[in-house]
Coordinates of C-alpha atoms (C1' of nucleotides) in Angstrom, one line a residue:
Chain I
M4 CA -10.1 -39.7 -22.4
Q5 CA -9.5 -36.1 -21.6
R6 CA -6.7 -37.1 -19.3
K7 CA -4.9 -33.8 -19.7
L8 CA -7.8 -31.3 -19.6
P9 CA -8.1 -30.8 -15.9
Q10 CA -4.4 -30.2 -15.6
S11 CA -4.5 -27.7 -18.5
N12 CA -7.4 -25.9 -17.0
L13 CA -5.6 -25.6 -13.7
Y14 CA -2.6 -24.2 -15.4
L15 CA -4.7 -21.6 -17.2
R16 CA -6.5 -20.6 -14.1
E17 CA -3.3 -20.1 -12.2
E18 CA -2.0 -17.8 -14.9
E19 CA -5.2 -15.8 -14.9
L20 CA -5.0 -15.5 -11.1
R21 CA -1.5 -14.4 -11.1
R22 CA -2.2 -11.9 -13.7
G23 CA -4.9 -10.2 -11.5
I24 CA -2.8 -10.3 -8.4
E25 CA 0.2 -8.7 -10.3
L26 CA -1.9 -6.0 -12.1
L27 CA -3.5 -5.1 -8.8
Y28 CA -0.1 -4.5 -7.3
F29 CA 1.4 -2.6 -10.2
A30 CA -1.7 -0.5 -10.7
Y31 CA -2.3 0.3 -7.1
R32 CA 1.4 1.3 -6.8
D33 CA 1.3 3.8 -9.7
F34 CA -2.2 5.0 -8.8
T35 CA -0.9 6.2 -5.5
R36 CA 2.3 7.8 -6.8
D37 CA 1.0 11.1 -8.2
P38 CA -0.9 12.2 -5.0
D39 CA 1.9 10.9 -2.9
E40 CA 4.3 13.4 -4.5
I41 CA 2.0 16.3 -3.9
L42 CA 1.3 15.2 -0.4
A43 CA 5.0 14.9 0.4
D44 CA 5.4 18.6 -0.6
S45 CA 2.9 19.6 2.1
G46 CA 4.4 17.3 4.7
F47 CA 1.5 14.8 4.5
G48 CA 1.2 11.2 3.5
R49 CA -1.3 8.8 2.0
A50 CA -3.4 8.5 5.1
H51 CA -4.1 12.2 5.0
H52 CA -5.3 11.9 1.5
R53 CA -7.7 9.2 2.4
V54 CA -9.2 11.2 5.1
L55 CA -9.5 14.3 2.9
Y56 CA -11.0 12.2 0.2
F57 CA -13.7 10.5 2.4
V58 CA -14.6 13.7 4.2
K59 CA -15.1 15.3 0.9
R60 CA -17.3 12.5 -0.2
N61 CA -19.2 12.3 3.1
P62 CA -19.4 15.8 4.5
G63 CA -20.6 15.8 8.1
T64 CA -19.4 12.3 8.7
T65 CA -18.1 11.4 12.2
V66 CA -14.9 10.0 13.5
S67 CA -16.5 6.6 13.9
G68 CA -17.9 6.9 10.5
L69 CA -14.5 7.3 9.1
L70 CA -13.2 4.6 11.4
S71 CA -15.6 2.0 10.0
L72 CA -15.0 3.0 6.5
L73 CA -11.2 3.0 6.6
R74 CA -10.7 0.2 9.1
I75 CA -7.8 1.7 10.9
T76 CA -7.6 2.3 14.6
K77 CA -8.7 5.5 16.2
Q78 CA -5.1 6.3 17.3
S79 CA -4.0 6.1 13.7
L80 CA -6.9 8.2 12.4
S81 CA -6.5 10.6 15.3
R82 CA -3.0 11.6 14.5
V83 CA -3.8 12.3 10.8
L84 CA -7.1 13.9 11.4
G85 CA -5.6 16.1 14.1
Q86 CA -2.9 17.4 11.8
L87 CA -5.5 18.2 9.1
V88 CA -7.6 20.0 11.7
D89 CA -4.6 21.9 13.0
D90 CA -3.5 22.9 9.6
G91 CA -6.9 24.1 8.7
Y92 CA -7.9 21.6 6.1
I93 CA -10.7 20.0 8.1
E94 CA -13.3 21.7 10.4
Q95 CA -15.1 19.9 13.2
K96 CA -18.5 20.9 14.3
P97 CA -20.2 19.3 17.4
G98 CA -23.1 17.0 16.4
T99 CA -26.5 18.6 16.7
E100 CA -28.3 15.6 17.8
D101 CA -25.5 13.9 19.6
R102 CA -23.1 16.4 21.0
R103 CA -20.4 13.8 21.6
Q104 CA -20.0 13.5 17.9
R105 CA -17.6 15.8 15.8
L106 CA -19.0 16.3 12.4
L107 CA -16.3 16.7 9.9
Y108 CA -16.2 19.0 6.9
L109 CA -13.5 20.2 4.5
T110 CA -12.6 23.9 4.8
D111 CA -12.1 26.0 1.7
K112 CA -8.4 25.2 1.9
G113 CA -9.2 21.6 2.3
E114 CA -11.5 21.6 -0.7
K115 CA -8.8 23.1 -2.8
F116 CA -6.2 20.7 -1.6
E117 CA -8.5 17.6 -2.2
A118 CA -9.3 18.9 -5.7
D119 CA -5.6 19.0 -6.6
L120 CA -5.0 15.5 -5.3
F121 CA -8.2 14.2 -7.0
A122 CA -7.1 15.8 -10.3
T123 CA -4.1 13.5 -10.6
Q124 CA -6.0 10.4 -10.1
R125 CA -8.9 11.6 -12.1
Q126 CA -6.5 12.1 -15.0
R127 CA -5.0 8.6 -14.7
V128 CA -8.3 6.8 -14.2
A129 CA -10.1 8.7 -16.9
Q130 CA -7.4 7.9 -19.3
A131 CA -7.6 4.3 -18.4
Y132 CA -11.3 4.2 -18.8
K133 CA -11.0 5.9 -22.2
M134 CA -8.5 3.4 -23.4
A135 CA -10.3 0.4 -22.1
G136 CA -13.9 1.4 -23.0
P137 CA -17.2 1.3 -21.1
E138 CA -17.6 -2.5 -21.1
A139 CA -14.2 -3.1 -19.6
V140 CA -14.9 -0.4 -17.0
S141 CA -18.0 -2.4 -15.9
G142 CA -16.0 -5.5 -15.5
F143 CA -13.3 -3.6 -13.6
W144 CA -15.9 -2.5 -11.1
E145 CA -17.5 -5.8 -10.8
V146 CA -14.3 -7.8 -10.1
L147 CA -13.0 -5.2 -7.6
L148 CA -16.3 -5.1 -5.8
N149 CA -16.1 -8.9 -5.4
I150 CA -12.6 -8.8 -4.2
V151 CA -13.8 -6.7 -1.3
D152 CA -14.4 -8.8 1.9
D153 CA -17.9 -10.2 2.1
S154 CA -18.2 -8.5 5.4
E155 CA -17.4 -5.2 4.0
R156 CA -19.2 -5.3 0.8
E157 CA -22.4 -3.7 2.2
I158 CA -20.6 -0.8 3.7
V159 CA -18.6 -0.3 0.5
M160 CA -21.6 -0.4 -1.7
R161 CA -23.4 2.1 0.5
Q162 CA -20.3 4.4 0.1
L163 CA -20.3 4.0 -3.7
E164 CA -23.9 5.0 -4.1
K165 CA -23.5 8.3 -2.2
Chain E
M28 CA -30.4 22.4 -27.8
Q29 CA -28.8 19.9 -25.4
R30 CA -27.9 22.7 -23.0
K31 CA -27.7 20.4 -20.1
L32 CA -25.9 17.4 -21.6
P33 CA -22.3 18.5 -21.0
Q34 CA -23.0 19.2 -17.4
S35 CA -24.7 15.9 -17.0
N36 CA -21.9 14.1 -18.6
L37 CA -19.4 15.6 -16.4
Y38 CA -21.3 14.7 -13.3
L39 CA -21.7 11.1 -14.4
R40 CA -18.0 11.0 -15.3
E41 CA -17.0 12.3 -11.8
E42 CA -19.2 9.6 -10.2
E43 CA -17.6 6.9 -12.4
L44 CA -14.1 8.1 -11.6
R45 CA -14.8 8.3 -7.9
R46 CA -16.2 4.8 -8.1
G47 CA -13.0 3.4 -9.6
I48 CA -10.9 5.2 -7.1
E49 CA -12.9 4.0 -4.2
L50 CA -13.1 0.4 -5.3
L51 CA -9.4 0.3 -5.9
Y52 CA -8.8 1.4 -2.3
F53 CA -11.3 -1.0 -0.7
A54 CA -10.3 -4.0 -2.9
Y55 CA -6.6 -3.5 -2.4
R56 CA -7.1 -3.0 1.3
D57 CA -8.9 -6.3 1.6
F58 CA -6.8 -8.1 -0.9
T59 CA -3.8 -7.7 1.3
R60 CA -5.4 -8.6 4.5
D61 CA -5.3 -12.4 4.4
P62 CA -1.6 -12.7 3.6
D63 CA -0.8 -9.9 6.0
E64 CA -2.1 -12.0 8.8
I65 CA -0.1 -15.1 7.9
L66 CA 3.0 -12.9 7.4
A67 CA 2.6 -11.4 10.9
D68 CA 2.6 -14.8 12.4
S69 CA 6.0 -15.4 10.9
G70 CA 7.3 -12.0 11.8
F71 CA 7.3 -10.8 8.3
G72 CA 5.4 -8.1 6.4
R73 CA 4.0 -7.3 3.1
A74 CA 7.3 -6.4 1.6
H75 CA 8.5 -10.0 2.3
H76 CA 5.5 -11.3 0.5
R77 CA 6.2 -9.3 -2.5
V78 CA 9.8 -10.5 -2.8
L79 CA 8.7 -14.1 -2.3
Y80 CA 6.0 -13.6 -4.9
F81 CA 8.3 -12.2 -7.6
V82 CA 11.1 -14.6 -6.9
K83 CA 8.7 -17.5 -7.2
R84 CA 7.5 -16.0 -10.6
N85 CA 11.0 -15.2 -11.8
P86 CA 13.4 -17.8 -10.5
G87 CA 16.9 -16.9 -11.0
T88 CA 16.2 -13.2 -11.1
T89 CA 18.8 -10.8 -9.8
V90 CA 18.6 -8.1 -7.2
S91 CA 18.5 -5.4 -9.8
G92 CA 15.8 -7.3 -11.6
L93 CA 13.7 -7.1 -8.5
L94 CA 14.6 -3.5 -8.0
S95 CA 13.2 -2.4 -11.3
L96 CA 10.1 -4.5 -11.0
L97 CA 9.2 -3.4 -7.5
R98 CA 10.5 0.2 -7.8
I99 CA 11.8 0.5 -4.3
T100 CA 15.3 1.4 -3.1
K101 CA 18.0 -1.2 -2.8
Q102 CA 18.3 -0.4 0.9
S103 CA 14.6 -1.3 1.4
L104 CA 14.9 -4.5 -0.7
S105 CA 18.2 -5.4 0.9
R106 CA 16.7 -5.5 4.4
V107 CA 13.8 -7.6 3.5
L108 CA 15.8 -9.9 1.2
G109 CA 18.4 -10.4 3.7
Q110 CA 15.9 -11.6 6.3
L111 CA 14.4 -14.0 3.8
V112 CA 17.8 -15.4 3.0
D113 CA 18.8 -15.6 6.6
D114 CA 15.7 -17.5 7.5
G115 CA 16.1 -19.9 4.7
Y116 CA 13.3 -18.9 2.4
I117 CA 15.4 -17.7 -0.4
E118 CA 18.8 -19.0 -1.8
Q119 CA 21.3 -16.9 -3.6
K120 CA 23.6 -18.3 -6.3
P121 CA 26.4 -16.4 -7.9
G122 CA 25.6 -15.6 -11.6
T123 CA 27.3 -17.8 -14.1
E124 CA 27.9 -15.3 -16.7
D125 CA 28.3 -12.2 -14.4
R126 CA 29.6 -13.3 -11.1
R127 CA 28.7 -10.0 -9.5
Q128 CA 25.0 -11.0 -9.7
R129 CA 23.2 -13.1 -7.2
L130 CA 20.5 -15.2 -8.8
L131 CA 17.6 -15.7 -6.5
Y132 CA 15.6 -18.8 -6.0
L133 CA 13.0 -20.0 -3.4
T134 CA 14.1 -22.8 -1.2
D135 CA 11.6 -25.7 -0.5
K136 CA 10.7 -23.8 2.7
G137 CA 10.2 -20.6 0.6
E138 CA 8.0 -22.5 -1.9
K139 CA 5.8 -23.8 0.8
F140 CA 5.5 -20.4 2.4
E141 CA 4.7 -18.7 -0.9
A142 CA 2.1 -21.3 -1.7
D143 CA 0.4 -20.7 1.7
L144 CA 0.3 -16.9 0.9
F145 CA -0.8 -17.4 -2.6
A146 CA -3.6 -19.7 -1.6
T147 CA -5.4 -16.9 0.3
Q148 CA -5.3 -14.5 -2.5
R149 CA -6.0 -17.2 -5.1
Q150 CA -9.2 -18.0 -3.2
R151 CA -10.3 -14.4 -3.0
V152 CA -9.5 -13.6 -6.7
A153 CA -10.8 -16.9 -8.0
Q154 CA -14.1 -16.2 -6.2
A155 CA -14.3 -12.7 -7.6
Y156 CA -13.6 -14.0 -11.1
K157 CA -16.3 -16.6 -10.8
M158 CA -18.9 -14.0 -9.5
A159 CA -18.0 -11.6 -12.2
G160 CA -17.6 -13.8 -15.2
P161 CA -15.0 -13.9 -17.9
E162 CA -15.9 -10.8 -19.7
A163 CA -15.7 -8.7 -16.6
V164 CA -12.3 -10.3 -15.9
S165 CA -11.0 -9.1 -19.2
G166 CA -12.2 -5.6 -18.5
F167 CA -10.6 -5.7 -15.1
W168 CA -7.2 -6.6 -16.6
E169 CA -7.5 -4.0 -19.2
V170 CA -8.4 -1.1 -17.0
L171 CA -5.7 -2.0 -14.5
L172 CA -3.0 -2.3 -17.1
N173 CA -4.0 1.2 -18.3
I174 CA -3.8 2.6 -14.8
V175 CA -0.2 1.5 -14.7
D176 CA 2.3 4.3 -15.6
D177 CA 3.0 4.6 -19.3
S178 CA 6.7 4.4 -18.4
E179 CA 6.2 1.1 -16.5
R180 CA 3.7 -0.6 -18.8
E181 CA 6.3 -2.3 -20.9
I182 CA 8.0 -3.9 -18.0
V183 CA 4.7 -4.9 -16.4
M184 CA 3.5 -6.6 -19.6
R185 CA 6.7 -8.4 -19.9
Q186 CA 6.2 -9.7 -16.3
L187 CA 2.6 -10.7 -17.0
E188 CA 3.6 -12.8 -20.0
K189 CA 6.1 -14.9 -18.0
Chain O
dT12 C1' 47.4 -3.0 -17.5
dG13 C1' 44.7 0.4 -15.7
dT14 C1' 40.5 2.8 -15.1
dA15 C1' 35.7 3.6 -15.1
dT16 C1' 31.4 1.4 -14.5
dT17 C1' 28.3 -1.9 -12.6
dA18 C1' 26.0 -5.1 -9.1
dT19 C1' 25.6 -5.6 -4.7
dG20 C1' 25.9 -4.8 0.2
dT21 C1' 26.0 -2.0 4.4
dC22 C1' 25.7 1.7 8.1
dA23 C1' 23.0 5.4 9.7
dA24 C1' 19.2 8.3 10.2
dC25 C1' 14.6 9.5 9.4
dA26 C1' 9.5 9.6 8.4
dA27 C1' 4.9 7.7 7.6
dC28 C1' 1.6 4.8 9.2
dA29 C1' 0.0 1.1 11.1
dC30 C1' -0.6 -1.5 15.7
dT31 C1' -1.5 -2.6 21.0
dG32 C1' -2.7 -1.1 25.6
dA33 C1' -4.2 2.0 29.0
dC34 C1' -6.5 5.9 30.6
dG35 C1' -9.6 10.1 30.7
dT36 C1' -13.7 13.1 29.6
dA37 C1' -17.9 14.4 27.9
dT38 C1' -22.4 12.8 26.7
dC39 C1' -26.2 10.0 26.1
dA40 C1' -29.6 6.3 27.3
dG41 C1' -32.3 3.7 30.4
Chain Q
dC15 C1' -27.3 7.1 38.9
dT16 C1' -25.1 4.0 36.0
dG17 C1' -23.3 1.8 32.2
dA18 C1' -22.3 2.4 27.5
dT19 C1' -20.7 5.4 23.7
dA20 C1' -17.9 9.0 21.1
dC21 C1' -13.7 10.8 21.2
dG22 C1' -9.1 12.0 22.6
dT23 C1' -4.5 11.1 24.4
dC24 C1' 0.0 9.1 26.0
dA25 C1' 3.4 5.7 25.3
dG26 C1' 5.6 2.1 23.0
dT27 C1' 6.5 -0.8 18.9
dG28 C1' 7.2 -2.6 14.2
dT29 C1' 7.2 -2.5 9.0
dT30 C1' 8.4 -0.1 5.1
dG31 C1' 9.7 3.2 2.7
dT32 C1' 13.2 7.3 2.1
dT33 C1' 18.2 9.8 1.6
dG34 C1' 23.1 9.8 1.8
dA35 C1' 27.5 7.9 2.1
dC36 C1' 30.8 4.4 1.7
dA37 C1' 32.8 -0.4 0.4
dT38 C1' 33.8 -4.6 -2.4
dA39 C1' 34.0 -7.3 -6.1
dA40 C1' 33.6 -8.1 -10.9
dT41 C1' 33.1 -6.5 -15.6
dA42 C1' 34.0 -3.6 -19.7
dC43 C1' 36.9 -1.1 -22.3
dA44 C1' 40.8 1.9 -23.9

DNA sequence: TGTATTATGTCAACAACACTGACGTATCAG
DNA sequence: CTGATACGTCAGTGTTGTTGACATAATACA
């Protein structure tokens, strides 16, 4: 018998998939809202935030390091990075081993600004973690990691373990 | 004693928070990649996808319904919606009760296109669900829902239950 | 009936951020 | 010495968001 089971399963599955898709949209939209507001006051945008964030997390990283992490073009990165350097948020030091490289570090000003931006997301995510509980948080991480491209998962995991 | 515990907890907490923040960035980035490619071939962008998606999910919704769901300006929506109507993906019918309203529906062409776009994200999310397992999926939903703004949670939950 | 409000659309300007393509310089590696 | 690499730059383009102002039609209400 069971004529209707496959149909029913498919329907449930679709609902579950749409739920994930929608939550991802809404959560990401709100997740970026607080820092976006702070950034706008300083004449920066979301891209600046990402650069500050990943330089903070990977002090001494190079331009190509950022490029392969962010997966944007060097022209896009260059514009944003240049502004951050010009405005004194990021410092470039020539590589010791390979002098073509520019090692990137946050200045004190950059550290403070990043901390302000981080505080807003910290608050939001900490609250969500608290409401959902530790088991839910594990599941959250696991599903997200599996949504990442197969081809990117290695590099993402390396980043997470820093 | 436990002199070091609070410090240690804070450190762990920070790491956990950064993990969530980073995963959200990487997952969202890759999550939007497949549909973005298809859209580019048709001369559309991510905003068109969102409109198609939510009209599919809420057939007969109005412009203001979309506006309060997407939280963008009417000028932004109008441009994108206008293109989709002009190109025959979305159909507008005057409201029966309130004739100022334009009720929005996907045309057959729109249904097919949305299905193509959805298929890519369906595949990615289904795979992630499968790898992570049902408990992880619940946690994924729960954390994401709590990341959504308090002020938006009602409207998001109403959407999810459709 | 008349008036205020609502739903929607439109014109214009602007900014952020991504892209492509091409070219240039300094440095490294063999 | 030569080719590849790391990085920068100039120029153009497109999507998507914003603000502000104005217009039209339909509704709601006094």
